[in-house]
mmCIF file of C-alpha atoms (C1' of nucleotides) in Angstrom:
data_model
loop_
_atom_site.group_PDB
_atom_site.id
_atom_site.type_symbol
_atom_site.label_atom_id
_atom_site.label_comp_id
_atom_site.label_asym_id
_atom_site.label_seq_id
_atom_site.Cartn_x
_atom_site.Cartn_y
_atom_site.Cartn_z
ATOM 1 C CA UNK A 1 -102.634 6.542 14.789
ATOM 2 C CA UNK A 2 -101.668 4.504 11.779
ATOM 3 C CA UNK A 3 -103.734 2.539 9.311
ATOM 4 C CA UNK A 4 -103.187 -1.164 9.202
ATOM 5 C CA UNK A 5 -103.230 -2.903 5.899
ATOM 6 C CA UNK A 6 -102.132 -6.507 5.658
ATOM 7 C CA UNK A 7 -98.836 -7.255 7.262
ATOM 8 C CA UNK A 8 -97.133 -10.504 6.440
ATOM 9 C CA UNK A 9 -95.605 -12.154 9.463
ATOM 10 C CA UNK A 10 -96.839 -9.753 12.128
ATOM 11 C CA UNK A 11 -100.366 -10.949 11.515
ATOM 12 C CA UNK A 12 -100.157 -14.139 13.445
ATOM 13 C CA UNK A 13 -98.580 -12.460 16.430
ATOM 14 C CA UNK A 14 -101.230 -9.783 16.375
ATOM 15 C CA UNK A 15 -103.848 -12.468 16.413
ATOM 16 C CA UNK A 16 -102.184 -14.147 19.379
ATOM 17 C CA UNK A 17 -102.155 -10.887 21.294
ATOM 18 C CA UNK A 18 -105.793 -10.334 20.594
ATOM 19 C CA UNK A 19 -106.724 -13.856 21.555
ATOM 20 C CA UNK A 20 -104.867 -13.418 24.830
ATOM 21 C CA UNK A 21 -107.006 -10.389 25.563
ATOM 22 C CA UNK A 22 -104.287 -7.833 24.924
ATOM 23 C CA UNK A 23 -104.603 -4.779 22.793
ATOM 24 C CA UNK A 24 -102.863 -4.296 19.531
ATOM 25 C CA UNK A 25 -100.964 -1.033 19.587
ATOM 26 C CA UNK A 26 -98.530 0.460 17.100
ATOM 27 C CA UNK A 27 -95.872 0.504 19.801
ATOM 28 C CA UNK A 28 -96.213 -3.176 20.460
ATOM 29 C CA UNK A 29 -96.005 -3.984 16.789
ATOM 30 C CA UNK A 30 -92.925 -1.832 16.400
ATOM 31 C CA UNK A 31 -91.232 -3.395 19.384
ATOM 32 C CA UNK A 32 -92.135 -6.814 18.097
ATOM 33 C CA UNK A 33 -90.808 -6.029 14.667
ATOM 34 C CA UNK A 34 -87.578 -4.606 16.051
ATOM 35 C CA UNK A 35 -87.010 -7.695 18.134
ATOM 36 C CA UNK A 36 -87.620 -10.002 15.199
ATOM 37 C CA UNK A 37 -85.550 -7.949 12.843
ATOM 38 C CA UNK A 38 -82.659 -7.971 15.302
ATOM 39 C CA UNK A 39 -82.586 -11.716 14.856
ATOM 40 C CA UNK A 40 -80.818 -12.262 18.148
ATOM 41 C CA UNK A 41 -80.128 -10.880 21.573
ATOM 42 C CA UNK A 42 -81.449 -7.437 22.416
ATOM 43 C CA UNK A 43 -81.599 -5.513 25.659
ATOM 44 C CA UNK A 44 -84.617 -3.382 26.468
ATOM 45 C CA UNK A 45 -82.751 -0.064 26.177
ATOM 46 C CA UNK A 46 -81.344 -1.007 22.779
ATOM 47 C CA UNK A 47 -84.759 -2.064 21.567
ATOM 48 C CA UNK A 48 -86.139 1.292 22.617
ATOM 49 C CA UNK A 49 -83.401 2.996 20.639
ATOM 50 C CA UNK A 50 -84.243 1.025 17.521
ATOM 51 C CA UNK A 51 -87.930 1.769 17.726
ATOM 52 C CA UNK A 52 -87.209 5.455 18.275
ATOM 53 C CA UNK A 53 -85.658 5.632 14.820
ATOM 54 C CA UNK A 54 -89.149 5.068 13.479
ATOM 55 C CA UNK A 55 -91.258 6.496 16.259
ATOM 56 C CA UNK A 56 -89.263 8.818 18.508
ATOM 57 C CA UNK A 57 -91.662 8.818 21.457
ATOM 58 C CA UNK A 58 -91.484 5.284 22.815
ATOM 59 C CA UNK A 59 -90.328 5.077 26.353
ATOM 60 C CA UNK A 60 -88.220 2.279 27.777
ATOM 61 C CA UNK A 61 -90.958 1.576 30.236
ATOM 62 C CA UNK A 62 -93.274 0.715 27.381
ATOM 63 C CA UNK A 63 -90.664 -1.613 25.996
ATOM 64 C CA UNK A 64 -90.338 -3.325 29.358
ATOM 65 C CA UNK A 65 -94.081 -3.615 29.739
ATOM 66 C CA UNK A 66 -94.442 -5.038 26.266
ATOM 67 C CA UNK A 67 -91.645 -7.511 26.763
ATOM 68 C CA UNK A 68 -93.328 -8.562 29.949
ATOM 69 C CA UNK A 69 -96.524 -9.370 28.115
ATOM 70 C CA UNK A 70 -94.698 -11.236 25.383
ATOM 71 C CA UNK A 71 -92.678 -13.112 27.937
ATOM 72 C CA UNK A 72 -95.798 -14.299 29.695
ATOM 73 C CA UNK A 73 -97.120 -15.434 26.349
ATOM 74 C CA UNK A 74 -93.863 -17.302 25.802
ATOM 75 C CA UNK A 75 -93.229 -15.357 22.623
ATOM 76 C CA UNK A 76 -89.941 -13.982 23.825
ATOM 77 C CA UNK A 77 -87.291 -15.258 26.179
ATOM 78 C CA UNK A 78 -85.253 -13.317 28.711
ATOM 79 C CA UNK A 79 -81.789 -14.447 29.638
ATOM 80 C CA UNK A 80 -79.180 -13.206 32.048
ATOM 81 C CA UNK A 81 -75.894 -13.471 30.218
ATOM 82 C CA UNK A 82 -73.940 -12.227 33.177
ATOM 83 C CA UNK A 83 -73.768 -8.585 32.162
ATOM 84 C CA UNK A 84 -76.145 -7.425 34.857
ATOM 85 C CA UNK A 85 -79.001 -6.896 32.459
ATOM 86 C CA UNK A 86 -81.306 -9.132 30.495
ATOM 87 C CA UNK A 87 -81.149 -9.994 26.836
ATOM 88 C CA UNK A 88 -84.410 -10.692 25.094
ATOM 89 C CA UNK A 89 -84.951 -12.796 22.050
ATOM 90 C CA UNK A 90 -87.795 -13.778 19.813
ATOM 91 C CA UNK A 91 -88.645 -17.241 21.085
ATOM 92 C CA UNK A 92 -89.017 -18.707 17.625
ATOM 93 C CA UNK A 93 -85.364 -18.013 16.881
ATOM 94 C CA UNK A 94 -83.428 -21.225 16.637
ATOM 95 C CA UNK A 95 -83.473 -22.510 20.155
ATOM 96 C CA UNK A 96 -80.011 -22.583 21.585
ATOM 97 C CA UNK A 97 -78.004 -22.257 24.741
ATOM 98 C CA UNK A 98 -74.752 -20.597 25.612
ATOM 99 C CA UNK A 99 -71.482 -21.443 27.245
ATOM 100 C CA UNK A 100 -70.107 -18.246 28.682
ATOM 101 C CA UNK A 101 -66.512 -18.025 29.808
ATOM 102 C CA UNK A 102 -66.182 -16.241 33.128
ATOM 103 C CA UNK A 103 -62.671 -15.209 32.272
ATOM 104 C CA UNK A 104 -62.675 -13.978 28.684
ATOM 105 C CA UNK A 105 -66.456 -13.527 28.381
ATOM 106 C CA UNK A 106 -66.425 -15.534 25.185
ATOM 107 C CA UNK A 107 -69.710 -17.113 24.167
ATOM 108 C CA UNK A 108 -70.117 -20.491 22.513
ATOM 109 C CA UNK A 109 -73.462 -21.479 21.094
ATOM 110 C CA UNK A 110 -74.856 -24.781 22.115
ATOM 111 C CA UNK A 111 -77.280 -27.038 20.369
ATOM 112 C CA UNK A 112 -80.781 -27.033 21.652
ATOM 113 C CA UNK A 113 -81.027 -30.763 22.163
ATOM 114 C CA UNK A 114 -78.208 -30.948 24.631
ATOM 115 C CA UNK A 115 -80.459 -30.329 27.582
ATOM 116 C CA UNK A 116 -83.303 -32.573 26.495
ATOM 117 C CA UNK A 117 -82.235 -35.334 28.817
ATOM 118 C CA UNK A 118 -82.109 -33.019 31.790
ATOM 119 C CA UNK A 119 -85.496 -31.550 30.935
ATOM 120 C CA UNK A 120 -87.067 -34.980 30.753
ATOM 121 C CA UNK A 121 -85.619 -35.934 34.101
ATOM 122 C CA UNK A 122 -86.896 -32.806 35.808
ATOM 123 C CA UNK A 123 -90.301 -33.450 34.343
ATOM 124 C CA UNK A 124 -90.555 -37.058 35.417
ATOM 125 C CA UNK A 125 -88.788 -36.857 38.767
ATOM 126 C CA UNK A 126 -90.095 -33.529 39.997
ATOM 127 C CA UNK A 127 -93.179 -32.793 37.936
ATOM 128 C CA UNK A 128 -91.384 -29.576 37.037
ATOM 129 C CA UNK A 129 -91.739 -28.094 33.560
ATOM 130 C CA UNK A 130 -88.376 -26.430 33.014
ATOM 131 C CA UNK A 131 -88.004 -23.506 30.694
ATOM 132 C CA UNK A 132 -84.787 -24.596 29.073
ATOM 133 C CA UNK A 133 -85.237 -22.673 25.901
ATOM 134 C CA UNK A 134 -82.410 -20.249 26.300
ATOM 135 C CA UNK A 135 -79.902 -21.169 28.861
ATOM 136 C CA UNK A 136 -76.649 -19.628 29.988
ATOM 137 C CA UNK A 137 -73.979 -21.834 31.486
ATOM 138 C CA UNK A 138 -70.940 -20.175 32.994
ATOM 139 C CA UNK A 139 -67.491 -21.627 33.342
ATOM 140 C CA UNK A 140 -64.043 -21.563 31.756
ATOM 141 C CA UNK A 141 -63.391 -22.076 28.086
ATOM 142 C CA UNK A 142 -60.615 -24.316 26.813
ATOM 143 C CA UNK A 143 -58.222 -21.449 26.249
ATOM 144 C CA UNK A 144 -58.687 -19.789 29.627
ATOM 145 C CA UNK A 145 -58.274 -23.066 31.449
ATOM 146 C CA UNK A 146 -54.737 -23.255 30.156
ATOM 147 C CA UNK A 147 -53.750 -19.934 31.667
ATOM 148 C CA UNK A 148 -54.505 -20.518 35.336
ATOM 149 C CA UNK A 149 -55.966 -17.554 37.150
ATOM 150 C CA UNK A 150 -54.618 -16.196 40.445
ATOM 151 C CA UNK B 1 -57.697 -2.280 64.982
ATOM 152 C CA UNK B 2 -58.418 -5.539 66.742
ATOM 153 C CA UNK B 3 -56.105 -8.132 68.185
ATOM 154 C CA UNK B 4 -56.228 -11.574 66.712
ATOM 155 C CA UNK B 5 -55.987 -14.544 68.934
ATOM 156 C CA UNK B 6 -56.725 -17.981 67.548
ATOM 157 C CA UNK B 7 -59.977 -18.292 65.724
ATOM 158 C CA UNK B 8 -61.364 -21.734 65.014
ATOM 159 C CA UNK B 9 -62.735 -22.064 61.498
ATOM 160 C CA UNK B 10 -61.731 -18.670 60.174
ATOM 161 C CA UNK B 11 -58.087 -19.665 60.373
ATOM 162 C CA UNK B 12 -57.968 -21.711 57.240
ATOM 163 C CA UNK B 13 -59.732 -19.080 55.201
ATOM 164 C CA UNK B 14 -57.388 -16.423 56.525
ATOM 165 C CA UNK B 15 -54.481 -18.551 55.468
ATOM 166 C CA UNK B 16 -55.957 -18.965 51.991
ATOM 167 C CA UNK B 17 -56.363 -15.222 51.651
ATOM 168 C CA UNK B 18 -52.797 -14.640 52.686
ATOM 169 C CA UNK B 19 -51.488 -17.299 50.352
ATOM 170 C CA UNK B 20 -53.398 -15.683 47.508
ATOM 171 C CA UNK B 21 -51.574 -12.443 48.251
ATOM 172 C CA UNK B 22 -54.522 -10.674 49.804
ATOM 173 C CA UNK B 23 -54.536 -8.806 53.050
ATOM 174 C CA UNK B 24 -56.368 -9.954 56.089
ATOM 175 C CA UNK B 25 -58.600 -7.177 57.363
ATOM 176 C CA UNK B 26 -61.187 -7.151 60.118
ATOM 177 C CA UNK B 27 -63.857 -6.239 57.611
ATOM 178 C CA UNK B 28 -63.107 -9.228 55.450
ATOM 179 C CA UNK B 29 -63.224 -11.533 58.424
ATOM 180 C CA UNK B 30 -66.527 -10.081 59.534
ATOM 181 C CA UNK B 31 -68.034 -10.397 56.091
ATOM 182 C CA UNK B 32 -66.743 -13.927 55.850
ATOM 183 C CA UNK B 33 -68.165 -14.824 59.207
ATOM 184 C CA UNK B 34 -71.537 -13.288 58.398
ATOM 185 C CA UNK B 35 -71.753 -15.223 55.176
ATOM 186 C CA UNK B 36 -70.891 -18.481 56.876
ATOM 187 C CA UNK B 37 -73.196 -17.864 59.769
ATOM 188 C CA UNK B 38 -76.066 -17.124 57.378
ATOM 189 C CA UNK B 39 -75.732 -20.680 56.195
ATOM 190 C CA UNK B 40 -77.419 -19.960 52.890
ATOM 191 C CA UNK B 41 -78.265 -17.327 50.337
ATOM 192 C CA UNK B 42 -77.354 -13.744 51.113
ATOM 193 C CA UNK B 43 -77.405 -10.603 49.025
ATOM 194 C CA UNK B 44 -74.628 -8.048 49.343
ATOM 195 C CA UNK B 45 -76.869 -5.377 50.914
ATOM 196 C CA UNK B 46 -78.166 -7.802 53.518
ATOM 197 C CA UNK B 47 -74.655 -8.935 54.336
ATOM 198 C CA UNK B 48 -73.654 -5.335 54.886
ATOM 199 C CA UNK B 49 -76.583 -4.920 57.272
ATOM 200 C CA UNK B 50 -75.528 -7.932 59.293
ATOM 201 C CA UNK B 51 -71.944 -6.822 59.608
ATOM 202 C CA UNK B 52 -73.069 -3.344 60.644
ATOM 203 C CA UNK B 53 -74.635 -4.797 63.750
ATOM 204 C CA UNK B 54 -71.104 -5.524 64.906
ATOM 205 C CA UNK B 55 -69.162 -2.838 63.100
ATOM 206 C CA UNK B 56 -71.406 -0.003 61.948
ATOM 207 C CA UNK B 57 -69.025 1.502 59.408
ATOM 208 C CA UNK B 58 -68.787 -1.122 56.690
ATOM 209 C CA UNK B 59 -69.900 0.084 53.329
ATOM 210 C CA UNK B 60 -71.703 -2.035 50.758
ATOM 211 C CA UNK B 61 -68.892 -1.324 48.356
ATOM 212 C CA UNK B 62 -66.501 -3.081 50.684
ATOM 213 C CA UNK B 63 -68.821 -6.043 50.822
ATOM 214 C CA UNK B 64 -68.970 -6.185 47.049
ATOM 215 C CA UNK B 65 -65.216 -5.895 46.778
ATOM 216 C CA UNK B 66 -64.694 -8.619 49.323
ATOM 217 C CA UNK B 67 -67.210 -10.920 47.669
ATOM 218 C CA UNK B 68 -65.413 -10.319 44.432
ATOM 219 C CA UNK B 69 -62.153 -11.516 45.883
ATOM 220 C CA UNK B 70 -63.769 -14.535 47.475
ATOM 221 C CA UNK B 71 -65.567 -15.328 44.256
ATOM 222 C CA UNK B 72 -62.334 -15.315 42.327
ATOM 223 C CA UNK B 73 -60.881 -17.634 44.933
ATOM 224 C CA UNK B 74 -63.905 -19.876 44.433
ATOM 225 C CA UNK B 75 -64.763 -19.585 48.120
ATOM 226 C CA UNK B 76 -68.197 -18.151 47.449
ATOM 227 C CA UNK B 77 -70.678 -18.554 44.639
ATOM 228 C CA UNK B 78 -72.912 -15.932 43.089
ATOM 229 C CA UNK B 79 -76.250 -16.881 41.590
ATOM 230 C CA UNK B 80 -78.974 -14.998 39.824
ATOM 231 C CA UNK B 81 -82.215 -16.353 41.201
ATOM 232 C CA UNK B 82 -84.297 -14.129 38.977
ATOM 233 C CA UNK B 83 -84.848 -11.319 41.440
ATOM 234 C CA UNK B 84 -82.629 -8.887 39.638
ATOM 235 C CA UNK B 85 -79.844 -9.151 42.153
ATOM 236 C CA UNK B 86 -77.301 -11.779 43.074
ATOM 237 C CA UNK B 87 -77.352 -14.159 45.997
ATOM 238 C CA UNK B 88 -74.047 -15.217 47.436
ATOM 239 C CA UNK B 89 -73.286 -18.377 49.316
ATOM 240 C CA UNK B 90 -70.333 -19.922 51.057
ATOM 241 C CA UNK B 91 -69.112 -22.398 48.485
ATOM 242 C CA UNK B 92 -68.592 -25.162 50.998
ATOM 243 C CA UNK B 93 -72.301 -25.252 51.776
ATOM 244 C CA UNK B 94 -73.843 -28.409 50.478
ATOM 245 C CA UNK B 95 -73.719 -27.981 46.747
ATOM 246 C CA UNK B 96 -77.162 -27.789 45.280
ATOM 247 C CA UNK B 97 -79.228 -26.328 42.508
ATOM 248 C CA UNK B 98 -82.661 -24.791 42.347
ATOM 249 C CA UNK B 99 -85.868 -25.185 40.428
ATOM 250 C CA UNK B 100 -87.567 -21.817 40.462
ATOM 251 C CA UNK B 101 -91.196 -21.500 39.445
ATOM 252 C CA UNK B 102 -91.768 -18.498 37.195
ATOM 253 C CA UNK B 103 -95.348 -18.286 38.329
ATOM 254 C CA UNK B 104 -95.398 -18.700 42.103
ATOM 255 C CA UNK B 105 -91.671 -18.053 42.654
ATOM 256 C CA UNK B 106 -91.446 -21.224 44.696
ATOM 257 C CA UNK B 107 -87.995 -22.762 45.009
ATOM 258 C CA UNK B 108 -87.227 -26.473 45.069
ATOM 259 C CA UNK B 109 -83.773 -27.635 46.013
ATOM 260 C CA UNK B 110 -82.086 -30.036 43.705
ATOM 261 C CA UNK B 111 -79.414 -32.562 44.389
ATOM 262 C CA UNK B 112 -75.942 -31.638 43.303
ATOM 263 C CA UNK B 113 -75.319 -34.741 41.269
ATOM 264 C CA UNK B 114 -78.163 -34.151 38.885
ATOM 265 C CA UNK B 115 -76.038 -32.095 36.543
ATOM 266 C CA UNK B 116 -72.958 -34.288 36.640
ATOM 267 C CA UNK B 117 -73.820 -35.887 33.342
ATOM 268 C CA UNK B 118 -74.233 -32.552 31.646
ATOM 269 C CA UNK B 119 -70.999 -31.259 33.109
ATOM 270 C CA UNK B 120 -69.098 -34.253 31.831
ATOM 271 C CA UNK B 121 -70.537 -33.838 28.369
ATOM 272 C CA UNK B 122 -69.605 -30.176 28.186
ATOM 273 C CA UNK B 123 -66.119 -31.042 29.301
ATOM 274 C CA UNK B 124 -65.547 -33.795 26.782
ATOM 275 C CA UNK B 125 -67.399 -32.365 23.801
ATOM 276 C CA UNK B 126 -66.451 -28.715 24.139
ATOM 277 C CA UNK B 127 -63.417 -28.621 26.396
ATOM 278 C CA UNK B 128 -65.480 -26.289 28.529
ATOM 279 C CA UNK B 129 -65.201 -26.426 32.326
ATOM 280 C CA UNK B 130 -68.691 -25.472 33.470
ATOM 281 C CA UNK B 131 -69.262 -23.890 36.819
ATOM 282 C CA UNK B 132 -72.328 -25.891 37.761
ATOM 283 C CA UNK B 133 -72.014 -25.463 41.476
ATOM 284 C CA UNK B 134 -75.081 -23.417 42.076
ATOM 285 C CA UNK B 135 -77.534 -23.396 39.302
ATOM 286 C CA UNK B 136 -80.955 -21.855 38.857
ATOM 287 C CA UNK B 137 -83.420 -23.471 36.493
ATOM 288 C CA UNK B 138 -86.645 -21.646 35.748
ATOM 289 C CA UNK B 139 -89.951 -23.135 34.747
ATOM 290 C CA UNK B 140 -93.344 -24.078 36.101
ATOM 291 C CA UNK B 141 -93.875 -26.172 39.193
ATOM 292 C CA UNK B 142 -96.375 -29.001 39.330
ATOM 293 C CA UNK B 143 -99.037 -26.894 41.012
ATOM 294 C CA UNK B 144 -98.809 -23.911 38.680
ATOM 295 C CA UNK B 145 -98.937 -26.126 35.612
ATOM 296 C CA UNK B 146 -102.424 -27.195 36.616
ATOM 297 C CA UNK B 147 -103.743 -23.654 36.654
ATOM 298 C CA UNK B 148 -102.997 -22.516 33.122
ATOM 299 C CA UNK B 149 -101.892 -18.919 32.830
ATOM 300 C CA UNK B 150 -103.385 -16.367 30.428
ATOM 301 C "C1'" DG C 1 -42.412 2.605 53.390
ATOM 302 C "C1'" DT C 2 -45.474 0.252 49.809
ATOM 303 C "C1'" DT C 3 -49.214 -1.603 48.484
ATOM 304 C "C1'" DG C 4 -53.559 -2.829 48.913
ATOM 305 C "C1'" DG C 5 -58.016 -1.893 51.446
ATOM 306 C "C1'" DT C 6 -61.597 1.060 53.280
ATOM 307 C "C1'" DG C 7 -65.329 4.589 53.801
ATOM 308 C "C1'" DC C 8 -67.668 8.056 51.701
ATOM 309 C "C1'" DA C 9 -70.076 10.241 48.303
ATOM 310 C "C1'" DA C 10 -71.470 10.399 43.874
ATOM 311 C "C1'" DA C 11 -72.362 8.253 39.411
ATOM 312 C "C1'" DT C 12 -74.273 4.684 36.600
ATOM 313 C "C1'" DG C 13 -77.663 2.016 34.645
ATOM 314 C "C1'" DA C 14 -81.350 -1.091 34.491
ATOM 315 C "C1'" DT C 15 -85.910 -1.557 35.865
ATOM 316 C "C1'" DT C 16 -90.317 0.065 38.107
ATOM 317 C "C1'" DT C 17 -94.082 3.003 39.284
ATOM 318 C "C1'" DG C 18 -97.710 6.828 39.714
ATOM 319 C "C1'" DC C 19 -100.424 9.466 37.091
ATOM 320 C "C1'" DA C 20 -103.014 12.019 33.621
ATOM 321 C "C1'" DA C 21 -103.835 11.858 28.828
ATOM 322 C "C1'" DA C 22 -104.684 9.012 24.579
ATOM 323 C "C1'" DA C 23 -106.078 5.092 22.084
ATOM 324 C "C1'" DG C 24 -108.071 0.322 21.319
ATOM 325 C "C1'" DG C 25 -112.130 -2.599 21.021
ATOM 326 C "C1'" DC D 1 -117.723 4.383 26.924
ATOM 327 C "C1'" DC D 2 -114.767 1.544 29.532
ATOM 328 C "C1'" DT D 3 -110.400 -0.477 29.980
ATOM 329 C "C1'" DT D 4 -105.868 -0.912 28.706
ATOM 330 C "C1'" DT D 5 -101.820 1.301 27.267
ATOM 331 C "C1'" DT D 6 -98.692 5.063 26.838
ATOM 332 C "C1'" DG D 7 -95.203 8.893 27.911
ATOM 333 C "C1'" DC D 8 -93.202 11.285 31.137
ATOM 334 C "C1'" DA D 9 -90.928 12.101 35.204
ATOM 335 C "C1'" DA D 10 -89.427 10.541 39.328
ATOM 336 C "C1'" DA D 11 -88.165 6.872 42.338
ATOM 337 C "C1'" DT D 12 -85.775 2.397 43.367
ATOM 338 C "C1'" DC D 13 -82.180 -0.328 43.882
ATOM 339 C "C1'" DA D 14 -78.162 -2.974 43.024
ATOM 340 C "C1'" DT D 15 -73.656 -2.267 41.731
ATOM 341 C "C1'" DT D 16 -69.457 0.529 40.498
ATOM 342 C "C1'" DT D 17 -66.067 4.067 40.807
ATOM 343 C "C1'" DG D 18 -62.907 8.078 42.162
ATOM 344 C "C1'" DC D 19 -60.513 9.601 45.762
ATOM 345 C "C1'" DA D 20 -58.269 10.757 50.073
ATOM 346 C "C1'" DC D 21 -57.003 8.344 54.093
ATOM 347 C "C1'" DC D 22 -55.628 4.247 56.793
ATOM 348 C "C1'" DA D 23 -54.015 -0.160 57.840
ATOM 349 C "C1'" DA D 24 -51.603 -4.623 56.797
ATOM 350 C "C1'" DC D 25 -47.291 -6.635 55.863
#
DNA sequence: GTTGGTGCAAATGATTTGCAAAAGG
DNA sequence: CCTTTTGCAAATCATTTGCACCAAC
């Protein structure tokens, strides 16, 4: 469909796909590239939109299926930010968490290391390997605490 | 529609509703009772089913609207356990969290106090009041870690 | 009475699935 | 070739919303 010449940073990902026994398709590369280029949170429908600007035939289902593969390979993360859908992110993006205010919906970024202690405890006490790479914690921000809700 | 005589444990909740300026309707009481009686996680559609066994006309929308009120009053909690929907629980149930295995979907209950340290840190460092009453942590359980995934 | 609550039906919107055709290795 | 992947269309399924009617207070 297209001819591949060398391709800087996509190369390593392509290799990972191949090694994992998955096929390397233009669609997957485009989805991958869109996700990386976004440099942050993306929903599946919005990703599809982006890719369609280059290749108008991708279906959302393909995006979902691709994200599923990448998720299993731990290359992307999926997070429920409370909006009823999932936001996906390239896993290599600076690892961080979020404080989400239930009242004003404001989001505060959180340093990655903050949950290290918890992770270690879950590992040692429960033998559980937590996936704390992109976490959403809900609650009330400083401002909204002041104005008490009904 | 019905006549209210005294009603053991529902009384206090009824009073709370009234104090919060909400009306006390049979539907709400039935939903409330179903949620309490379930004694654990319930989705909105399943709650509606339960109530329909007693009063066949409740609509899911009413259940959602009621849960919304109760959620705002902090009487019930809503949690995304990764199944794409929300599970609701009577907030007075023993507070606990969950370790959910991404591979086998197994769920391990977690003691409430485990996140106290984190909560305190978020409060002092960020002025954020986290709602850590019913938390879902994803990852791999001991068993599934042994069998490496593709 | 007023106001809020309910049932119904219909819309929304994300996500999934079956299937035949196309492409990767 | 053989298997995986894709596009398309249709189906699910949870959740929301508009609206006319009814019930609590």
